[in-house]
Short mmCIF file of C-alpha atoms and ligand atoms in Angstrom, two decimals:
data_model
loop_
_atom_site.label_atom_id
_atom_site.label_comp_id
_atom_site.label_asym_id
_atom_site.label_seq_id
_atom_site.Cartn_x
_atom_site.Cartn_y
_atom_site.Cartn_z
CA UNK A 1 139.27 -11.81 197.81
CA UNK A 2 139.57 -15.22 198.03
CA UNK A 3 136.63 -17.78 198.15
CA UNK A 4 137.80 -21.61 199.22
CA UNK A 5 135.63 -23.89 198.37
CA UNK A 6 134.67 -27.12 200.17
CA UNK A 7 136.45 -30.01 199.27
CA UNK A 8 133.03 -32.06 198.14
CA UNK A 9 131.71 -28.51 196.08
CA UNK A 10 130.62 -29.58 193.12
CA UNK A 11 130.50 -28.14 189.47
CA UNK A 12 127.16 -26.77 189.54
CA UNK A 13 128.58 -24.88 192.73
CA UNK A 14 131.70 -23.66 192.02
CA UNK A 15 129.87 -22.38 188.69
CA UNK A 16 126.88 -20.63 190.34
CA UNK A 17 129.57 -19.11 192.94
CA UNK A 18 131.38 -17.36 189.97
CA UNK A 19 127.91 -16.49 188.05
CA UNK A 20 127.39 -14.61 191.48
CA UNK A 21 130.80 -12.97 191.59
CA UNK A 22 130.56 -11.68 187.75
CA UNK A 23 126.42 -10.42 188.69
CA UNK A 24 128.53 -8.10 190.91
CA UNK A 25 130.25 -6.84 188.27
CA UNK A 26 133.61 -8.63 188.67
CA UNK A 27 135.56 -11.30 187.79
CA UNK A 28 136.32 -14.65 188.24
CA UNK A 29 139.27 -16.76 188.30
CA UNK A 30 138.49 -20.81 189.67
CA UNK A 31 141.72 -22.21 190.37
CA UNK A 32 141.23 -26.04 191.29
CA UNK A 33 143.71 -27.49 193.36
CA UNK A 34 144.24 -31.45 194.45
CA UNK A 35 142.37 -30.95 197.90
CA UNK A 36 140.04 -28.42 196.46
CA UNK A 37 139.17 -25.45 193.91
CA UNK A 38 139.49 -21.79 195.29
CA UNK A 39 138.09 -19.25 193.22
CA UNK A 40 139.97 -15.47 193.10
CA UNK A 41 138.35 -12.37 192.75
CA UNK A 42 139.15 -9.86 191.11
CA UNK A 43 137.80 -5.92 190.14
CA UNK A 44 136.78 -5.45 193.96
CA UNK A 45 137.33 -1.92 194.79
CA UNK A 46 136.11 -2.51 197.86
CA UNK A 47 132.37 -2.77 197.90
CA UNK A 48 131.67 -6.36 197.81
CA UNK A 49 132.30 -8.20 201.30
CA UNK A 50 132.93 -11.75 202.52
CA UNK A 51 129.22 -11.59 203.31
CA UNK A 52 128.06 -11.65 199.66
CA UNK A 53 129.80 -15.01 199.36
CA UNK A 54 129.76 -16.51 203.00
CA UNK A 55 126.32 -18.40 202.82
CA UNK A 56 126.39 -20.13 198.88
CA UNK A 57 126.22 -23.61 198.66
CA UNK A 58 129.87 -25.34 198.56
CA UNK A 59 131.51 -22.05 200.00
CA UNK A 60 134.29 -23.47 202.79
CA UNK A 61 135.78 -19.74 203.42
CA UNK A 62 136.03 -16.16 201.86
CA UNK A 63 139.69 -14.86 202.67
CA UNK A 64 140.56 -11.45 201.99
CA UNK A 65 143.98 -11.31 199.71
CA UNK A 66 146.11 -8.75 201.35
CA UNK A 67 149.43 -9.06 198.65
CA UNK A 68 148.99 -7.01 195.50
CA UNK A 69 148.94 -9.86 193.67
CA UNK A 70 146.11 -12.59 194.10
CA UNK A 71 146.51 -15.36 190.80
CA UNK A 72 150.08 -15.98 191.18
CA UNK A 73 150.00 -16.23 195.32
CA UNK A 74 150.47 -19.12 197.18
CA UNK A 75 146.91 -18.48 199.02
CA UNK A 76 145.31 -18.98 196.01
CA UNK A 77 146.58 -22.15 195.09
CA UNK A 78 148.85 -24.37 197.44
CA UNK A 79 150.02 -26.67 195.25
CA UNK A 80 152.99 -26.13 192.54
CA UNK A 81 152.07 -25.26 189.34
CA UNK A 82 153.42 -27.91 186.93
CA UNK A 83 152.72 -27.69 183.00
CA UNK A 84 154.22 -29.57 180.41
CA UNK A 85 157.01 -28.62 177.36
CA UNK A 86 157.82 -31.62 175.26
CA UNK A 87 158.74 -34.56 177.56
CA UNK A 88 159.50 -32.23 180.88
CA UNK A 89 156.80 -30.68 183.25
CA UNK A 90 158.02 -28.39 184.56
CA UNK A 91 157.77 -27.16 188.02
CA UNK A 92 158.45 -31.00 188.83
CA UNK A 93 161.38 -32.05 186.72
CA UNK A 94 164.21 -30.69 187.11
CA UNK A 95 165.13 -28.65 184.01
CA UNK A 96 168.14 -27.02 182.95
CA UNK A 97 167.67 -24.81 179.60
CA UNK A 98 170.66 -24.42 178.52
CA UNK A 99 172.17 -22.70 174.78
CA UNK A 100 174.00 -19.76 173.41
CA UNK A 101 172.98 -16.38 174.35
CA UNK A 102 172.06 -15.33 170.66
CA UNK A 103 170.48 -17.47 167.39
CA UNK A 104 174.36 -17.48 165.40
CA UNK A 105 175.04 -18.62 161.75
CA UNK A 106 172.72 -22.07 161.14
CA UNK A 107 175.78 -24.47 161.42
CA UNK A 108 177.21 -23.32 164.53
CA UNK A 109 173.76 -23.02 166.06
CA UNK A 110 172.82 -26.64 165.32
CA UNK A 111 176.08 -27.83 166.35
CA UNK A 112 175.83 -26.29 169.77
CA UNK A 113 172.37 -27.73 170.05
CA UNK A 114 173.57 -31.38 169.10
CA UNK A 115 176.44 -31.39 171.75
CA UNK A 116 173.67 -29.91 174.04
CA UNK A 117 171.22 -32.87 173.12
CA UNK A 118 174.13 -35.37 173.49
CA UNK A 119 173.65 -34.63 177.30
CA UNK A 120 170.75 -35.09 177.70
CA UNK A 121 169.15 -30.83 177.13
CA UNK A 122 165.48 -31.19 176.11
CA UNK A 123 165.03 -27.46 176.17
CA UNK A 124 167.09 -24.93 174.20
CA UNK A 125 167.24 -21.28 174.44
CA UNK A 126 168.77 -18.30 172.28
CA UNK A 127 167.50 -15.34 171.10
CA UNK A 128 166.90 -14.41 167.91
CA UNK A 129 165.95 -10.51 168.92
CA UNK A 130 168.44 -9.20 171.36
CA UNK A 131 167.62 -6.34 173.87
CA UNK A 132 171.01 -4.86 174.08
CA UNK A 133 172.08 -2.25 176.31
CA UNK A 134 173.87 -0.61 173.45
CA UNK A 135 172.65 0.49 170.03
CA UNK A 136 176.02 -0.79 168.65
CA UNK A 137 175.95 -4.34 170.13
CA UNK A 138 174.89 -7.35 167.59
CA UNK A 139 170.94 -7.22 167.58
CA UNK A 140 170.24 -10.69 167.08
CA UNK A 141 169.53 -12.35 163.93
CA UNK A 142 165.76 -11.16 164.09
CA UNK A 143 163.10 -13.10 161.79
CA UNK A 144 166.42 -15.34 160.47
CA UNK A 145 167.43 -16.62 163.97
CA UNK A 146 163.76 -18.00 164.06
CA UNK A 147 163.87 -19.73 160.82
CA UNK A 148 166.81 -21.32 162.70
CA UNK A 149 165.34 -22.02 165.68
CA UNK A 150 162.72 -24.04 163.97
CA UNK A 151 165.20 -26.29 161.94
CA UNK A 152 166.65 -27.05 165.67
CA UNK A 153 163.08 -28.40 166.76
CA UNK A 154 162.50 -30.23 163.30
CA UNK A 155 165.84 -31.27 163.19
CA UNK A 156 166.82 -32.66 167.01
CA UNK A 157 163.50 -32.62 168.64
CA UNK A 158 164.60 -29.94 171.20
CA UNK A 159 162.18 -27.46 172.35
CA UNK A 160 162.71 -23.67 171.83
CA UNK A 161 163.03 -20.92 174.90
CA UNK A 162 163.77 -17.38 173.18
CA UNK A 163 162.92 -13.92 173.89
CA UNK A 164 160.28 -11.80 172.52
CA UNK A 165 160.64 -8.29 172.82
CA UNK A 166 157.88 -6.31 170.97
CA UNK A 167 154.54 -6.57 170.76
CA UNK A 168 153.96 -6.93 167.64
CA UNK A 169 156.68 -9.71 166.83
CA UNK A 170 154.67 -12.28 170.01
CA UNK A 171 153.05 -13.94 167.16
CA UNK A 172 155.74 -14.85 164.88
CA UNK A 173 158.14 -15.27 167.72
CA UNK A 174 155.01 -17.84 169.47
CA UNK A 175 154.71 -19.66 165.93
CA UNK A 176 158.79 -21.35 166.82
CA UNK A 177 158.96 -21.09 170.57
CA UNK A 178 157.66 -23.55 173.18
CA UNK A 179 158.86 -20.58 175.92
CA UNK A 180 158.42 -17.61 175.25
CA UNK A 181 161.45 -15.70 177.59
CA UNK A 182 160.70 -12.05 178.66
CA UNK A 183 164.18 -10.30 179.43
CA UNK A 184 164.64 -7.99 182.57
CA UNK A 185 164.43 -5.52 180.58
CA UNK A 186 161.10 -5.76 180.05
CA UNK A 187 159.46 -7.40 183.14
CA UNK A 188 157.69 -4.29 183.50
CA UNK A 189 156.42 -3.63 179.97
CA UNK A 190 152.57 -4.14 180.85
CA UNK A 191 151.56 -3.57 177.90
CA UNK A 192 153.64 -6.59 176.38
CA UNK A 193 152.98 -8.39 179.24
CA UNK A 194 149.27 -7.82 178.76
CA UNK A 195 149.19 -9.72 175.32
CA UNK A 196 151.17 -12.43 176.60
CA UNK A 197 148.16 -13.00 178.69
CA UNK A 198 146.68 -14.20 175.90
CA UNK A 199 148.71 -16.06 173.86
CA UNK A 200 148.39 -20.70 174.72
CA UNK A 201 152.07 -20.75 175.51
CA UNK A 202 154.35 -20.87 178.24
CA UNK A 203 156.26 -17.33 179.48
CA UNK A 204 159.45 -16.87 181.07
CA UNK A 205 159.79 -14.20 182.89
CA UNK A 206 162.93 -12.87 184.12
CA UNK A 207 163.49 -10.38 187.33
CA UNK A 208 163.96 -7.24 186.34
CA UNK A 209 167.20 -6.20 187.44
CA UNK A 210 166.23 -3.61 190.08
CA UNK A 211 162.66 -5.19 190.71
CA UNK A 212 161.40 -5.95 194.22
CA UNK A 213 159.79 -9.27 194.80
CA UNK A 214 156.68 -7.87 195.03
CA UNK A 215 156.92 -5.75 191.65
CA UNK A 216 158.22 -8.87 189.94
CA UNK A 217 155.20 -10.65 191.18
CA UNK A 218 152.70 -8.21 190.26
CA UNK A 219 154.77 -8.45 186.52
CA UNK A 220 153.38 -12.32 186.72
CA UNK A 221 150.05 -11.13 187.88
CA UNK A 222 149.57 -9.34 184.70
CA UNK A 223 150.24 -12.74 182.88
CA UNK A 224 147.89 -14.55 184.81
CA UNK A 225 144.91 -12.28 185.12
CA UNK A 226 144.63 -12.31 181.13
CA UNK A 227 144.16 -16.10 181.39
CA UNK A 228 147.92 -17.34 180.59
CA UNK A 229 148.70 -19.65 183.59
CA UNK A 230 152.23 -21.06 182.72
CA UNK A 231 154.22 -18.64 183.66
CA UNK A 232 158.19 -19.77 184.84
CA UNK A 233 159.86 -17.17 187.37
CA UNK A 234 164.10 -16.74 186.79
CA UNK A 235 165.64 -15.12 189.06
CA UNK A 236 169.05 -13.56 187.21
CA UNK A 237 170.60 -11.10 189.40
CA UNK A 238 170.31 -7.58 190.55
CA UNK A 239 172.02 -4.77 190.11
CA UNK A 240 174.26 -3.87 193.48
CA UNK A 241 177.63 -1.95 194.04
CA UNK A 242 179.57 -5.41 193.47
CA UNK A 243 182.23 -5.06 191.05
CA UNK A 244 183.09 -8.61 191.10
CA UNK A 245 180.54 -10.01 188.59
CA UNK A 246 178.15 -8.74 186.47
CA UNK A 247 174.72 -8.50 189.12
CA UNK A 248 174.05 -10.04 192.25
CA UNK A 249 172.74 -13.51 192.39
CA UNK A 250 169.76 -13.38 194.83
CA UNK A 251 170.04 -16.53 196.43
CA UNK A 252 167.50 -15.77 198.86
CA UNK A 253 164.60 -14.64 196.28
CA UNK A 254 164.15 -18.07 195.33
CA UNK A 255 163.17 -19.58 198.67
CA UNK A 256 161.09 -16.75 199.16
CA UNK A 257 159.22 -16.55 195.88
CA UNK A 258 158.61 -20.08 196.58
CA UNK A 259 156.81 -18.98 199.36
CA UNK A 260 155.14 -16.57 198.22
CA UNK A 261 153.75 -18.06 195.02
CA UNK A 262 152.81 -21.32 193.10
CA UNK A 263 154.74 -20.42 190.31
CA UNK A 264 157.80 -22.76 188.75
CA UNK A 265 161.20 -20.38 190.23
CA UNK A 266 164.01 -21.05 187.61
CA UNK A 267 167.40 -19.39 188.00
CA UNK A 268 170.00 -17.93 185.53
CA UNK A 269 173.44 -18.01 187.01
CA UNK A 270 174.80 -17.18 183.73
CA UNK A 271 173.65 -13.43 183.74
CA UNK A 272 173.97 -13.19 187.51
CA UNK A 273 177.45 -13.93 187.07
CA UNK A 274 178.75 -12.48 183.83
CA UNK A 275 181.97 -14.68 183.92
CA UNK A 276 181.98 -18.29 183.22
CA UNK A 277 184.18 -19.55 185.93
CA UNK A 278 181.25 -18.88 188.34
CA UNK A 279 178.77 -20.29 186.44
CA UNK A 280 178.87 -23.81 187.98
CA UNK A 281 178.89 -22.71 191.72
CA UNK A 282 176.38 -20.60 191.53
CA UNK A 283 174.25 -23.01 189.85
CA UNK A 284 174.26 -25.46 192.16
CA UNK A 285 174.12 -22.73 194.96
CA UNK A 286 170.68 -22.23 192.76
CA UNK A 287 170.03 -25.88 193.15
CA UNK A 288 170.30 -25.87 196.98
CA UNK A 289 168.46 -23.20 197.55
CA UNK A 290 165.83 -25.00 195.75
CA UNK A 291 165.26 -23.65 192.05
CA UNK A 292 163.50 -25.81 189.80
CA UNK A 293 165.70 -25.15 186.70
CA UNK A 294 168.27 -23.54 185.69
CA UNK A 295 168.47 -20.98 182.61
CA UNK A 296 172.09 -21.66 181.52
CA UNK A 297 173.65 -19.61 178.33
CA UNK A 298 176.31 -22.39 176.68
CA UNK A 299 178.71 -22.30 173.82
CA UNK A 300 181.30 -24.25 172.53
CA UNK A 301 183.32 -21.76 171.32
CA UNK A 302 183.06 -18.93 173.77
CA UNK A 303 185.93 -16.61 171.94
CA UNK A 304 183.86 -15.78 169.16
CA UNK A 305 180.23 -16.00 170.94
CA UNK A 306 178.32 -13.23 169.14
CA UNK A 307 176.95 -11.80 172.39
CA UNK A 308 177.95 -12.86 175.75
CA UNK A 309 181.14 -15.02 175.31
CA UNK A 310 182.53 -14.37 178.39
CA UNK A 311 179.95 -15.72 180.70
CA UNK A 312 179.46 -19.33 178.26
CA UNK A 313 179.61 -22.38 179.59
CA UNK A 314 181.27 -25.10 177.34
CA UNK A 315 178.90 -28.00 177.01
CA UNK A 316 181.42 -30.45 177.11
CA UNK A 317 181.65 -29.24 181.33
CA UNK A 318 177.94 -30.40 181.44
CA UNK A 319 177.59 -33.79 181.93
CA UNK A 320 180.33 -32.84 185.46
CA UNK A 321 178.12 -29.99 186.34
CA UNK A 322 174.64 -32.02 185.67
CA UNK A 323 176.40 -34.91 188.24
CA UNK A 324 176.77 -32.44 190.63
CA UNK A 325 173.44 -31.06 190.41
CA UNK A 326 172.11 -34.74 191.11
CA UNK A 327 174.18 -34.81 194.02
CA UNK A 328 173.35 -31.62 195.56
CA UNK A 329 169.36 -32.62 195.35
CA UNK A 330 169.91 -36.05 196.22
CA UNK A 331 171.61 -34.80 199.50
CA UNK A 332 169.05 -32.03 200.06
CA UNK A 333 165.95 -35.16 199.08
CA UNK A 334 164.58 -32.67 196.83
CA UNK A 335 164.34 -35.30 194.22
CA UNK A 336 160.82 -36.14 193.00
C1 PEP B 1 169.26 -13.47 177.87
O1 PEP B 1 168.76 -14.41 178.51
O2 PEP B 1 169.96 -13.62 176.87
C2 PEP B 1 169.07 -12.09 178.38
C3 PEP B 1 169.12 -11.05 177.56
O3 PEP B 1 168.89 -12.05 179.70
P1 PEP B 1 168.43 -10.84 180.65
O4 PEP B 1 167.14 -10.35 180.12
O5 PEP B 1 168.33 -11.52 181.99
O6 PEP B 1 169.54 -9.82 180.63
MN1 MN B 2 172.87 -13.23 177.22
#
C-alpha cells in the first residue's frame, strides 16, 4: 500500500503517518519526491485498509500496490533515482564503466586503467573474485585483485565497480569498491542480497540470465526494503536458442524497466554479446533505447585477457565509440 501525501504535508505529518503505520505492526518506508513524499507500506498481509490511513492529516491518497514489488516501483516514486559516485550521479549522467573483466597482474591493470582515464572513464570495473561457470577457469585474483583495485583509486582517482560474491567477503570487498556489482549469477541469492541491504554503498545488480522482469525486480526489492536505496539495474543478456553470440541482448527490458521502476537501468553489451565486434552496436542500440550507462569490459591486449578476451573492447576504439554515443543521444534529445 501506498500512502501519497499532499504536496504542503509537513514533517510532523508525514512522521505521525508512519508512527501510525508501525502502531499497526508494520513498516514504513517515506520516499520524498520533488512534488511530494509518498510513504510505502510494507508487512500488510492484508488486514490493514486504505481506511486506516484515508482521514490523517497531510494524507493526499492511499493506493493499493498491485506489483510484487513496492520500493523500487515507479508508483512509489516518479522521479529518477539519481545518487552520486565520485564526480558522476548517476541516473543523470551518462556513464559508461568500462575495464577488464578480471583484477590482472598490478602493471597491466593500472595500465589499462590509465588509457581508460585518458578518455575520459571516471568509473572502473574488474573483478577481483570471479564467479566462473567452470571450476577450472581463472578465479580471480581474490583479496590481491583488491589490494589492486585500491592502488587504481589512490593512484588515478578512478572509482571502483567489482563484484562481490559471498557473504562474508561484502565487507572487505565494500572497504575498495564505490559499486559493489552483483553478477547474474547471483541476482537471486537473497540471502546476499539481504546484507547488501545494509551496507552505505551503491549495488549493481545484474539480470539474471533467465530472470523475468518481475523476478529481477523483486531481486532489487530485497535491496531496497533493508534500507540500501542506490541500487543500478544492467541489463546483460538472456539466455535464448541463439547461437550467434553469447545471450540475447534484451533491448526491450530497458524501456520497460524504465517504466516500471525509478531505478538507474545500465546495460552490458559486453556479456550480451560475447564477441567484441558487436560490442559497439549494441551499445549504442543500448543508448537508443535509452540506458543510462553502459557496463563495458575493455582491454588492451585482448589475446592474453585472463578471462573474457574475446568479448574486450580495446580502449583505444573508445574515444570513436564515446562520439557516437553523443550522437545517438543528441539525436534522440536525451541529453540532460
Ligand atoms: C562480469 O561482469 O564480469 C560478469 C561476471 O558478468 P555476469 O555476471 O553478467 O556474467
Ligand atoms: Mn566478464
Amino acid at each position: 500500500m501506498l500512502i501519497v501525501m499532499k504536496k504542503a504535508a509537513t514533517p510532523a505529518e508525514i512522521d505521525n503517518v508512519c508512527k501510525v503505520v508501525q502502531s499497526l505492526n508494520l513498516e514504513s518506508h517515506p520516499m520524498p519526491g520533488a512534488q511530494r513524499t509518498a510513504i510505502c507500506i510494507t508487512g500488510n498481509k492484508g488486514s490493514v485498509t486504505k481506511d486506516n490511513f484515508s482521514n490523517l492529516p497531510g494524507v493526499k491518497d492511499v493506493i493499493r500496490v498491485s506489483k510484487p514489488y513496492k520500493l523500487v516501483s515507479r508508483e512509489t516514486k516518479i522521479e529518477d533515482t539519481t545518487f552520486k559516485v565520485g564526480d558522476v550521479t548517476i541516473g543523470k549522467d551518462f556513464a559508461v564503466i568500462a575495464g577488464p573483466c578480471s583484477v590482472e597482474e598490478e602493471s597491466i591493470t593500472l595500465r589499462i586503467a590509465e588509457k581508460l582515464k585518458a578518455h575520459g572513464i571516471n568509473l572502473f570495473r574488474a573483478g577481483a573474485f570471479k564467479p566462473r561457470t567452470g571450476p577450472y577457469s581463472f578465479q580471480g585474483l581474490g583479496e590481491q585483485g583488491l589490494e589492486i583495485l585500491a592502488k587504481v583509486k589512490q593512484q588515478l582517482g578512478l572509482s571502483i565497480v567489482t563484484e562481490v560474491i559471498d557473504i562474508e567477503k561484502i565487507e572487505m570487498v565494500a572497504e575498495v569498491a564505490d559499486v559493489l556489482q552483483v553478477g547474474t549469477r547471483n541476482m537471486a541469492n537473497t540471502s546476499l542480497l539481504k546484507k547488501l541491504s545494509k551496507i552505505n554503498k551503491p549495488v549493481l545488480l545484474k539480470r539474471g540470465m533467465s530472470a523475468t522482469l518481475d523476478e529481477y525486480l523483486q531481486a532489487a526489492e530485497y535491496i531496497m526494503l533493508g534500507g540500501n536505496y542506490q541500487v543500478i539495474l544492467c541489463e546483460r543478456g538472456i539466455r535464448t536458442f541463439n547461437d550467434h553470440c553469447r545471450n540475447t541482448l534484451d533491448i526491450a527490458a530497458i524501456p520497460t524497466l524504465q517504466e516500471r521502476t525509478h531505478l538507474p537501468i545500465f546495460a552490458d553489451p559486453s556479456h550480451a554479446a560475447g564477441r567484441t565486434d558487436l560490442v559497439a552496436p549494441l551499445s549504442l542500440a543500448c543508448v537508443a533505447a535509452g540506458a543510462q550507462g553502459l557496463l563495458l569490459e575493455a582491454h588492451d591486449d585482448a589475446a592474453n585477457a585472463y578471462s573474457d578476451g574475446q568479448q574486450a573492447f580495446h580502449p583505444d576504439n573508445l574515444y570513436n565509440l564515446q562520439q557516437k554515443i553523443i550522437n545517438v543521444r543528441e539525436g534522440l534529445c536525451l541529453t540532460t
